[in-house]
Coordinates of C-alpha atoms in Angstrom, one line a residue:
M1 CA -20.6 90.5 23.7
A2 CA -21.9 88.7 21.0
T3 CA -18.8 89.4 18.9
K4 CA -16.4 88.3 21.5
T5 CA -18.4 85.1 21.9
V6 CA -18.2 84.4 18.3
L7 CA -14.4 85.1 18.5
L8 CA -13.9 82.7 21.3
L9 CA -15.6 79.8 19.6
V10 CA -13.3 80.4 16.4
V11 CA -10.2 80.2 18.6
L12 CA -11.3 77.2 20.3
L13 CA -12.5 75.5 17.2
S14 CA -9.0 76.3 15.5
M15 CA -7.2 74.9 18.7
L16 CA -9.4 71.6 18.3
M17 CA -8.6 71.3 14.6
C18 CA -4.9 71.7 15.3
H19 CA -5.0 69.1 17.8
V20 CA -6.8 66.7 15.5
S21 CA -4.6 67.4 12.6
S22 CA -1.3 66.7 14.8
A23 CA -2.7 63.6 16.3
P24 CA -0.7 60.4 15.5
T25 CA -2.0 58.3 12.6
A26 CA -2.3 54.6 12.8
S27 CA 0.9 52.9 11.7
N28 CA 0.8 50.3 8.8
F29 CA 4.4 48.9 9.7
K30 CA 3.8 45.7 11.0
L31 CA 4.9 41.7 10.6
A32 CA 2.8 39.0 9.3
A33 CA 0.9 37.4 11.9
Y34 CA 3.3 34.5 12.1
Y35 CA 6.4 36.3 13.0
S36 CA 7.0 36.9 16.4
D37 CA 9.3 36.4 19.3
H38 CA 10.5 32.7 20.1
M39 CA 9.9 31.7 16.5
V40 CA 11.9 29.3 14.5
L41 CA 13.1 30.2 11.0
Q42 CA 14.0 28.0 8.4
M43 CA 17.8 27.0 8.3
E44 CA 20.2 26.4 5.5
P45 CA 20.4 25.6 2.7
S46 CA 17.0 27.5 2.1
G47 CA 17.0 31.3 3.1
A48 CA 14.1 32.2 5.7
V49 CA 11.5 34.8 4.3
V50 CA 10.3 37.5 6.5
W51 CA 7.5 39.7 5.3
G52 CA 4.9 42.3 6.5
Y53 CA 3.2 45.5 5.9
A54 CA 4.2 49.3 5.8
D55 CA 3.0 52.3 3.8
I56 CA 3.5 52.1 0.0
G57 CA 7.2 53.4 -0.7
A58 CA 8.5 52.9 2.8
N59 CA 11.9 52.0 3.2
V60 CA 12.1 48.9 4.9
T61 CA 15.4 47.4 6.4
L62 CA 16.0 44.2 8.5
E63 CA 19.1 44.0 10.6
F64 CA 20.6 40.7 11.5
K65 CA 24.1 39.6 12.6
G66 CA 25.5 42.9 11.3
K67 CA 24.1 42.7 7.8
R68 CA 21.3 45.1 6.6
Y69 CA 18.7 43.8 4.2
P70 CA 17.0 46.8 2.6
T71 CA 13.7 46.6 0.5
V72 CA 10.8 48.9 -0.5
A73 CA 7.1 48.3 0.4
G74 CA 5.2 48.0 -2.8
G75 CA 1.6 47.5 -3.7
A76 CA -0.2 44.3 -3.5
A77 CA -3.8 43.1 -5.0
F78 CA -4.7 41.8 -1.4
T79 CA -4.5 44.8 0.7
T80 CA -4.7 48.6 0.3
I81 CA -1.3 49.3 2.0
G82 CA 2.3 48.4 1.1
V83 CA 3.7 44.8 1.6
W84 CA 7.6 44.0 1.9
K85 CA 9.3 40.8 1.8
I86 CA 13.1 40.1 2.6
T87 CA 15.2 36.8 2.0
L88 CA 17.8 36.2 4.7
D89 CA 20.8 34.6 3.7
P90 CA 20.8 30.7 4.6
Q91 CA 22.0 30.2 8.4
P92 CA 23.2 27.0 10.2
P93 CA 21.0 25.6 12.8
S94 CA 21.6 28.4 15.6
G95 CA 20.3 31.0 18.1
P96 CA 18.9 32.8 19.9
F97 CA 19.0 35.9 18.0
T98 CA 17.5 39.4 17.8
I99 CA 16.3 40.7 14.5
K100 CA 15.4 44.3 14.1
V101 CA 13.2 45.6 11.2
T102 CA 12.8 49.4 10.7
S103 CA 10.5 51.3 8.4
E104 CA 11.2 54.9 7.2
S105 CA 8.2 56.7 5.7
D106 CA 7.5 60.3 5.4
G107 CA 10.1 61.2 7.8
V108 CA 8.7 58.9 10.5
T109 CA 10.9 55.9 11.6
E110 CA 9.5 52.9 13.3
A111 CA 11.2 49.6 14.6
I112 CA 10.1 46.1 15.6
D113 CA 12.5 43.9 17.6
L114 CA 12.1 40.2 17.4
Q115 CA 13.5 38.5 20.3
D116 CA 14.9 35.0 20.9
V117 CA 14.7 33.6 17.4
M118 CA 16.0 30.4 16.4
F119 CA 17.1 28.8 13.1
G120 CA 16.4 25.2 12.5
D121 CA 13.7 23.0 10.7
V122 CA 10.1 24.2 10.5
W123 CA 7.4 21.5 9.9
V124 CA 3.7 22.1 9.2
C125 CA 1.3 19.6 10.8
S126 CA -2.0 19.4 9.3
G127 CA -5.3 17.0 8.8
Q128 CA -8.3 16.1 10.9
S129 CA -9.0 15.2 14.5
N130 CA -6.5 12.6 14.7
M131 CA -4.0 15.4 13.9
A132 CA -5.8 17.9 16.1
F133 CA -5.9 15.3 18.9
D134 CA -3.8 17.1 21.5
V135 CA -1.1 16.2 23.9
K136 CA -3.1 15.7 27.1
Q137 CA -5.3 13.3 25.5
A138 CA -2.4 10.9 24.1
F139 CA -1.1 8.1 26.3
N140 CA 1.3 9.5 28.8
G141 CA 0.2 13.0 27.9
S142 CA 0.5 14.5 31.2
V143 CA 4.1 13.4 31.6
D144 CA 4.6 14.7 28.2
L145 CA 3.2 18.1 29.3
Q146 CA 5.5 18.4 32.3
Q147 CA 8.7 17.4 30.3
S148 CA 8.0 19.9 27.6
Y149 CA 9.7 22.6 29.7
Q150 CA 13.1 20.6 29.0
Y151 CA 12.7 21.4 25.3
T152 CA 13.5 25.3 25.2
D153 CA 14.8 24.8 21.5
I154 CA 11.5 23.5 20.0
R155 CA 9.2 26.3 19.5
V156 CA 5.4 25.8 18.7
M157 CA 2.8 27.8 16.9
S158 CA -1.1 26.6 16.7
V159 CA -3.2 28.1 13.9
F160 CA -6.7 29.3 14.9
Q161 CA -9.4 27.1 13.1
E162 CA -10.9 29.4 10.3
D163 CA -12.9 28.9 7.1
S164 CA -13.0 31.2 4.2
P165 CA -14.5 31.1 0.6
T166 CA -11.6 33.3 -0.6
P167 CA -7.8 32.8 -0.1
Y168 CA -6.4 34.9 2.9
Y169 CA -2.8 36.1 2.5
D170 CA -2.1 36.4 6.3
L171 CA -3.5 34.3 9.4
M172 CA -6.4 36.1 10.7
K173 CA -6.1 34.6 14.2
L174 CA -3.8 32.3 16.3
Y175 CA -4.5 30.2 19.2
K176 CA -0.8 30.7 20.2
P177 CA 1.9 32.8 18.6
W178 CA 5.4 31.2 18.4
S179 CA 6.0 30.1 22.0
R180 CA 8.3 28.0 23.9
P181 CA 6.8 24.8 24.9
D182 CA 5.1 24.3 28.5
P183 CA 1.8 22.6 29.6
A184 CA -0.4 25.7 29.0
V185 CA 1.0 26.4 25.5
L186 CA 0.5 22.6 24.6
G187 CA -3.3 22.8 25.8
Q188 CA -3.5 21.8 29.4
G189 CA -6.8 23.1 30.6
E190 CA -8.0 23.7 27.2
P191 CA -10.7 21.9 25.4
G192 CA -9.4 18.8 23.6
F193 CA -8.9 18.7 19.6
Y194 CA -8.5 22.6 19.4
F195 CA -5.0 23.3 20.6
F196 CA -1.6 21.7 20.1
S197 CA -1.4 18.6 18.1
A198 CA 0.0 15.6 20.1
L199 CA 1.6 13.9 16.9
C200 CA 3.0 17.2 15.8
W201 CA 4.7 17.7 19.2
L202 CA 5.9 14.2 19.7
Y203 CA 7.1 13.9 16.1
G204 CA 9.1 17.4 16.6
R205 CA 10.4 16.3 20.1
N206 CA 11.6 12.9 18.2
L207 CA 13.4 15.0 15.7
Y208 CA 15.0 17.3 18.2
N209 CA 16.3 14.5 20.2
H210 CA 17.9 13.0 17.1
L211 CA 19.0 15.9 15.3
K212 CA 19.9 18.2 18.3
Y213 CA 19.1 21.3 16.7
P214 CA 16.0 24.0 16.9
I215 CA 12.6 22.7 15.6
G216 CA 9.8 24.7 14.6
L217 CA 6.3 23.0 14.8
V218 CA 3.1 24.6 13.3
S219 CA -0.2 23.1 14.1
S220 CA -2.8 23.8 11.6
N221 CA -5.7 21.2 11.6
W222 CA -9.4 20.7 12.1
G223 CA -11.4 17.6 13.0
G224 CA -13.9 16.0 10.8
T225 CA -12.6 17.6 7.5
P226 CA -12.3 16.3 3.8
V227 CA -9.0 16.4 1.8
E228 CA -11.3 18.9 -0.4
A229 CA -11.2 21.4 2.1
W230 CA -7.8 21.4 2.4
S231 CA -7.1 21.6 -1.4
S232 CA -6.8 24.6 -3.8
P233 CA -9.4 25.0 -6.6
S234 CA -6.8 23.9 -9.2
V235 CA -6.4 20.5 -7.3
L236 CA -10.3 20.0 -7.3
A237 CA -10.5 20.9 -11.1
K238 CA -7.7 18.6 -11.9
C239 CA -9.5 15.6 -10.0
N240 CA -13.0 16.7 -11.4
V241 CA -14.5 17.6 -8.0
T242 CA -17.4 19.6 -9.0
S243 CA -19.5 20.0 -5.7
D244 CA -18.9 20.6 -2.2
S245 CA -18.0 17.2 -0.5
A246 CA -20.3 18.5 2.5
N247 CA -23.2 17.6 0.6
V248 CA -22.3 14.0 0.2
L249 CA -20.9 13.7 4.0
F250 CA -24.2 15.1 5.4
K251 CA -26.2 12.6 3.4
K252 CA -23.9 9.7 4.8
G253 CA -24.7 11.1 8.5
V254 CA -21.0 11.2 9.6
R255 CA -21.5 14.3 11.7
K256 CA -20.0 14.2 15.1
Q257 CA -20.5 16.3 18.2
G258 CA -17.7 18.8 18.5
L259 CA -15.3 17.2 15.8
Y260 CA -16.9 18.3 12.6
G261 CA -15.1 20.8 10.7
P262 CA -16.1 22.7 7.7
H263 CA -16.6 20.6 4.4
D264 CA -16.6 23.4 1.9
D265 CA -14.2 23.1 -1.1
S266 CA -11.1 24.6 -0.6
G267 CA -12.2 26.6 2.7
L268 CA -9.2 25.4 5.0
W269 CA -6.8 25.7 2.1
N270 CA -8.1 29.4 1.9
A271 CA -7.8 30.2 5.7
M272 CA -5.2 27.7 7.3
I273 CA -2.9 27.0 4.7
H274 CA -2.6 29.5 1.7
P275 CA -1.6 32.3 4.3
L276 CA 1.4 30.2 5.4
I277 CA 3.0 29.8 1.9
N278 CA 5.3 32.8 2.1
M279 CA 6.9 31.3 5.2
T280 CA 10.1 29.0 4.3
I281 CA 9.4 25.6 5.8
K282 CA 11.4 22.0 5.7
G283 CA 8.4 19.8 5.3
A284 CA 4.9 18.6 6.3
I285 CA 3.1 15.9 8.2
W286 CA -0.5 15.1 7.6
Y287 CA -3.0 12.6 9.4
Q288 CA -6.3 12.7 7.4
G289 CA -8.6 10.5 5.5
E290 CA -11.2 9.4 7.6
A291 CA -13.7 12.1 6.4
N292 CA -13.3 10.9 2.9
A293 CA -13.9 7.2 3.7
V294 CA -17.6 7.5 2.8
N295 CA -16.5 8.1 -1.0
P296 CA -13.0 6.9 -1.3
S297 CA -12.5 6.9 -5.0
P298 CA -11.5 10.6 -5.5
Y299 CA -8.8 10.1 -2.9
K300 CA -6.3 8.3 -5.3
C301 CA -6.3 11.8 -7.3
L302 CA -6.9 14.3 -4.6
F303 CA -4.3 13.2 -2.1
P304 CA -1.1 13.2 -4.3
G305 CA -2.7 16.2 -6.3
M306 CA -2.8 18.1 -2.9
I307 CA 0.6 17.3 -2.0
E308 CA 2.1 18.4 -5.3
D309 CA 0.2 21.7 -5.2
W310 CA 1.0 22.6 -1.7
R311 CA 4.8 22.0 -2.7
S312 CA 4.4 24.4 -5.9
K313 CA 2.7 27.0 -3.9
W314 CA 5.1 27.1 -1.3
Y315 CA 7.9 27.0 -3.6
E316 CA 6.4 30.2 -5.5
G317 CA 5.4 31.9 -2.3
T318 CA 8.8 31.8 -0.8
G319 CA 10.6 32.6 -4.1
G320 CA 12.1 29.1 -4.4
Q321 CA 13.3 29.1 -0.9
T322 CA 11.0 26.2 0.3
D323 CA 12.0 22.9 -1.9
Q324 CA 9.7 22.4 -4.4
S325 CA 9.7 18.6 -3.5
F326 CA 9.9 19.2 0.3
P327 CA 9.4 16.0 2.3
F328 CA 5.8 15.1 3.1
G329 CA 4.9 12.5 5.7
F330 CA 1.4 10.9 6.5
V331 CA -0.2 8.4 8.9
Q332 CA -1.9 5.6 7.2
L333 CA -5.6 5.3 8.9
C334 CA -5.9 3.0 12.0
T335 CA -9.7 2.2 12.4
S336 CA -13.2 3.6 11.8
D337 CA -15.4 4.8 14.9
K338 CA -17.0 1.4 14.7
P339 CA -14.3 -0.9 13.9
T340 CA -14.9 -4.4 12.5
T341 CA -12.9 -7.4 11.7
E342 CA -14.8 -8.0 8.7
P343 CA -13.5 -7.0 5.1
D344 CA -14.3 -3.3 4.7
Q345 CA -15.2 -1.2 1.6
E346 CA -14.3 2.1 3.1
F347 CA -11.2 2.4 5.1
C348 CA -9.5 -0.3 3.2
A349 CA -9.7 1.4 0.1
I350 CA -8.5 5.0 1.6
R351 CA -5.5 3.2 2.9
W352 CA -4.8 1.7 -0.7
H353 CA -5.5 5.3 -2.0
Q354 CA -3.3 7.1 0.4
T355 CA -0.5 5.3 -1.3
V356 CA -1.9 5.9 -5.0
D357 CA -2.7 2.1 -5.0
Y358 CA 1.1 1.1 -4.8
G359 CA 0.9 0.2 -1.1
Y360 CA 4.2 1.9 -0.2
V361 CA 5.8 5.2 -0.3
P362 CA 7.9 6.6 -1.8
N363 CA 6.5 5.7 -5.1
P364 CA 6.5 7.0 -8.7
S365 CA 3.5 9.2 -7.9
Q366 CA 4.6 10.3 -4.5
P367 CA 8.4 11.1 -4.5
N368 CA 10.0 12.2 -1.4
V369 CA 6.9 11.1 0.7
F370 CA 6.9 8.9 3.8
M371 CA 4.3 7.0 5.8
A372 CA 3.5 5.6 9.3
V373 CA 1.5 2.5 9.2
A374 CA -1.1 2.6 11.9
I375 CA -3.3 -0.1 11.0
D376 CA -2.0 -2.4 14.0
L377 CA -2.6 0.5 16.7
P378 CA -6.2 0.3 17.5
D379 CA -7.4 1.5 20.9
L380 CA -11.0 0.3 21.4
S381 CA -11.2 1.8 24.9
S382 CA -10.3 5.2 23.8
P383 CA -12.8 7.8 25.6
Y384 CA -12.5 9.7 22.3
G385 CA -13.7 6.7 20.3
P386 CA -11.9 3.9 18.5
I387 CA -11.2 6.4 15.4
H388 CA -9.1 8.4 17.8
P389 CA -6.4 5.8 19.3
R390 CA -4.1 7.4 22.0
Y391 CA -1.1 5.6 20.7
K392 CA 0.3 8.7 19.4
Q393 CA 3.7 8.0 20.3
D394 CA 3.8 4.9 18.4
V395 CA 2.7 6.9 15.3
A396 CA 5.3 9.6 15.9
D397 CA 8.0 7.0 16.2
R398 CA 7.2 5.5 13.1
L399 CA 6.8 8.8 11.3
T400 CA 10.3 10.0 12.6
L401 CA 11.9 6.8 11.0
G402 CA 10.3 7.8 7.6
A403 CA 11.5 11.3 7.9
R404 CA 15.0 10.2 9.1
S405 CA 15.4 8.1 5.8
V406 CA 13.5 10.4 3.2
A407 CA 13.6 13.9 4.5
Y408 CA 16.9 13.6 6.0
G409 CA 18.5 11.1 3.8
E410 CA 20.0 8.6 6.5
E411 CA 21.1 5.6 5.0
G412 CA 20.3 2.2 6.7
V413 CA 17.3 3.5 8.5
V414 CA 14.5 0.9 8.3
F415 CA 11.2 2.8 8.2
Q416 CA 8.6 0.6 6.7
G417 CA 7.7 -3.0 7.1
P418 CA 8.5 -5.6 4.4
F419 CA 6.5 -5.4 1.0
P420 CA 5.7 -8.4 -1.2
S421 CA 8.0 -8.3 -4.4
E422 CA 6.3 -11.2 -6.0
V423 CA 3.3 -13.6 -5.6
L424 CA 3.6 -16.9 -7.3
R425 CA 1.8 -20.0 -7.9
V426 CA 4.2 -22.8 -7.1
S427 CA 1.8 -25.8 -7.1
S428 CA -1.8 -26.4 -8.1
S429 CA -2.7 -25.4 -4.5
D430 CA 0.1 -23.4 -3.0
I431 CA 0.7 -19.6 -3.4
F432 CA 4.1 -18.3 -2.4
V433 CA 4.6 -14.5 -1.3
E434 CA 8.2 -13.3 -1.4
F435 CA 9.1 -9.9 0.5
D436 CA 11.7 -7.4 -0.4
D437 CA 13.2 -9.8 -3.1
G438 CA 13.9 -12.3 -0.7
K439 CA 15.9 -9.6 1.7
A440 CA 13.1 -9.4 4.2
V441 CA 13.4 -10.9 7.7
L442 CA 9.9 -11.6 8.8
A443 CA 8.4 -12.2 12.2
A444 CA 4.9 -14.0 12.6
R445 CA 2.7 -12.7 15.5
G446 CA -1.1 -13.0 15.0
T447 CA -3.5 -15.1 12.9
N448 CA -3.8 -15.2 9.2
G449 CA -4.3 -12.0 7.7
F450 CA -4.7 -13.2 3.8
D451 CA -7.6 -13.3 1.5
V452 CA -7.6 -14.5 -2.1
C453 CA -10.0 -13.7 -5.0
C454 CA -11.5 -17.0 -6.5
S455 CA -11.5 -15.7 -10.1
T456 CA -9.1 -16.7 -12.9
T457 CA -9.6 -13.2 -14.0
P458 CA -8.1 -10.2 -11.9
A459 CA -10.5 -7.7 -13.4
N460 CA -13.3 -9.4 -11.7
C461 CA -11.6 -8.9 -8.3
P462 CA -13.2 -5.7 -7.0
L463 CA -10.7 -3.5 -4.8
A464 CA -13.6 -2.9 -2.1
G465 CA -14.8 -6.5 -2.2
I466 CA -16.4 -7.9 0.9
K467 CA -17.7 -11.1 -0.3
A468 CA -17.5 -13.7 -3.0
P469 CA -15.1 -13.9 -5.0
W470 CA -13.1 -13.0 -2.0
V471 CA -12.4 -15.8 0.4
E472 CA -10.4 -16.0 3.6
V473 CA -7.2 -17.8 3.8
E474 CA -7.5 -20.3 6.6
T475 CA -4.2 -22.1 6.3
T476 CA -0.7 -20.6 6.1
L477 CA 1.6 -23.5 5.3
E478 CA 4.7 -21.7 6.3
V479 CA 6.2 -18.4 7.4
G480 CA 10.0 -18.3 6.2
T481 CA 12.5 -15.9 6.5
S482 CA 11.5 -13.9 3.7
Y483 CA 8.3 -15.6 2.5
V484 CA 4.9 -16.8 3.3
L485 CA 3.3 -20.0 1.7
L486 CA -0.2 -20.2 1.5
E487 CA -2.9 -22.9 0.6
D488 CA -5.2 -21.7 -2.1
P489 CA -8.7 -22.0 -0.7
C490 CA -10.3 -21.5 -4.1
I491 CA -9.2 -25.0 -5.2
A492 CA -11.7 -26.8 -3.0
L493 CA -14.4 -24.2 -4.6
G494 CA -13.6 -25.3 -7.8
S495 CA -11.8 -22.3 -8.9
R496 CA -8.1 -20.9 -8.6
A497 CA -7.2 -17.6 -7.0
S498 CA -5.7 -14.8 -9.1
V499 CA -5.2 -12.1 -6.7
V500 CA -4.2 -12.1 -3.0
R501 CA -4.4 -9.4 -0.4
Y502 CA -3.5 -8.6 3.1
I503 CA -5.1 -7.4 6.2
W504 CA -7.9 -6.1 4.1
R505 CA -9.9 -5.3 7.3
D506 CA -11.1 -2.2 9.1
M507 CA -9.4 -3.5 12.3
P508 CA -7.4 -6.7 11.1
C509 CA -5.6 -7.2 14.7
T510 CA -5.3 -6.1 18.1
Y511 CA -2.4 -3.8 19.4
K512 CA 0.8 -4.7 17.3
N513 CA -0.5 -8.3 16.8
C514 CA -1.0 -8.5 13.0
Q515 CA 0.2 -11.4 11.4
L516 CA 3.5 -10.2 9.8
Y517 CA 6.3 -7.8 11.0
D518 CA 9.8 -7.0 10.0
A519 CA 12.0 -8.9 12.9
R520 CA 14.5 -6.2 13.0
S521 CA 12.6 -3.0 13.4
G522 CA 9.1 -4.3 14.6
L523 CA 7.5 -2.4 11.8
P524 CA 4.3 -4.1 10.3
V525 CA 4.0 -5.4 6.8
P526 CA 1.4 -2.7 5.6
P527 CA -2.0 -3.7 3.7
F528 CA -1.4 -4.7 0.0
I529 CA -3.1 -6.5 -2.9
K530 CA -1.4 -8.1 -5.6
E531 CA -2.0 -10.4 -8.7
I532 CA -0.7 -14.0 -8.6
E533 CA 1.7 -15.0 -11.4
D534 CA 1.9 -18.5 -12.4
A535 CA 5.0 -20.3 -11.8
Y536 CA 3.6 -23.9 -11.5
H537 CA 4.7 -24.9 -14.9
L538 CA 8.3 -24.2 -14.3
K539 CA 8.3 -26.8 -11.6
W540 CA 9.6 -24.3 -9.0
T541 CA 9.7 -24.9 -5.4
P542 CA 10.1 -22.6 -2.4
P543 CA 13.4 -21.9 -0.8

């Protein structure tokens, strides 16, 4: 009896072992997290990159439009399983398509079908809370949400807010995978500042309405975060950033409930940007800077450094398919959370450093960069605080003009307000400011926005000065078609101005009511600071 019992146990154990050994193992075959149904892949002249995972040595084939793209999964330092990457032939704007990817390994064939795939332009939208500010929070947001159903050829993806001390090679999580837009996808019913960016959506909608082909939008942002968090270690080293910016910002007391993101250096680059660099894109837009206002000086190096580094890394990650000088648009800051009409040392300096102290873009330090000036769009009654103005459609409209000119090369598109070409002293007390080499068409709206520095030595005129030697210009003698004539207030103080600056305030004006605009486009003259040249001895008179 005991012998029969033992034999029975052996048979049962053998059957169990056979069952275990024949059970299917977990498959390693999958796509990277940001490839899914409904996605937009980058169109011509670039080739879209598609990548994913499989067993090392697996034969992977992508089938699209009757063509087969074969490759073999190889080893990679960031994972123990195989990784494969395929670059498609450049495609015109088109869709929808089905893409089939198969893997053959050890006699096992697996397949993944991607449905409803479009080809168009893919834009990444990043920054802090004004980029995270979602559609329902903006003016007219409820209408925009309901109208989103109409835009079936715009596709959106929202990256989960994640922080990491080391680089990720794939996204860990998404708020939403690639989706056709609808109110739920764009954040209706969800907490604010977490779902889909209003500026990103409105910018993409503008592009679609103008270009009439598919647009892909990737929202990857986090409120209250400094540029250091979005920059790679190589950028921080180049700009001599040696400690986490969080230490400075905590001491300054800028933490805000619900809007304060991580401040560790490179943490968001590692988790929310680096994973995307193998995906071919058209360009990026950016709305950030408020979190760096407590210490503006490094921004002059960090911001252009980050742009160039993103371009380089994306070019490398996509095997040269993403343009190594891809277009990059940004929003010049509006107001702080406690806006003041007094000269400001922090926001004014950040605005200036956003343009690497040129005052305009593109410039020699920022090629293929465009800007939306937002300084004249304050929203003091915003329920999210004045630092979060709800005029996101205005910002998107201005940013779109920049994209049309810089990113898409449209001729004749005015995308920025007039800029001073020269500032001359034309008499003992008069200062002449000419715009766009005399080609501007100025329109005057609000009150005077000029200051001058009452020192004969420009080096004695600090960028962030809020008191003497800076003096407000009280008298604008004349606003001509392309020039402004100012009375120098320093003369009455026994000195002469050597530098002039314009709208150097946290909040220099109410909504669209700064002093100077382009009469044709309605775009504001941006903040600037410029030395005064002496033309008095030439006996020159204004036109």
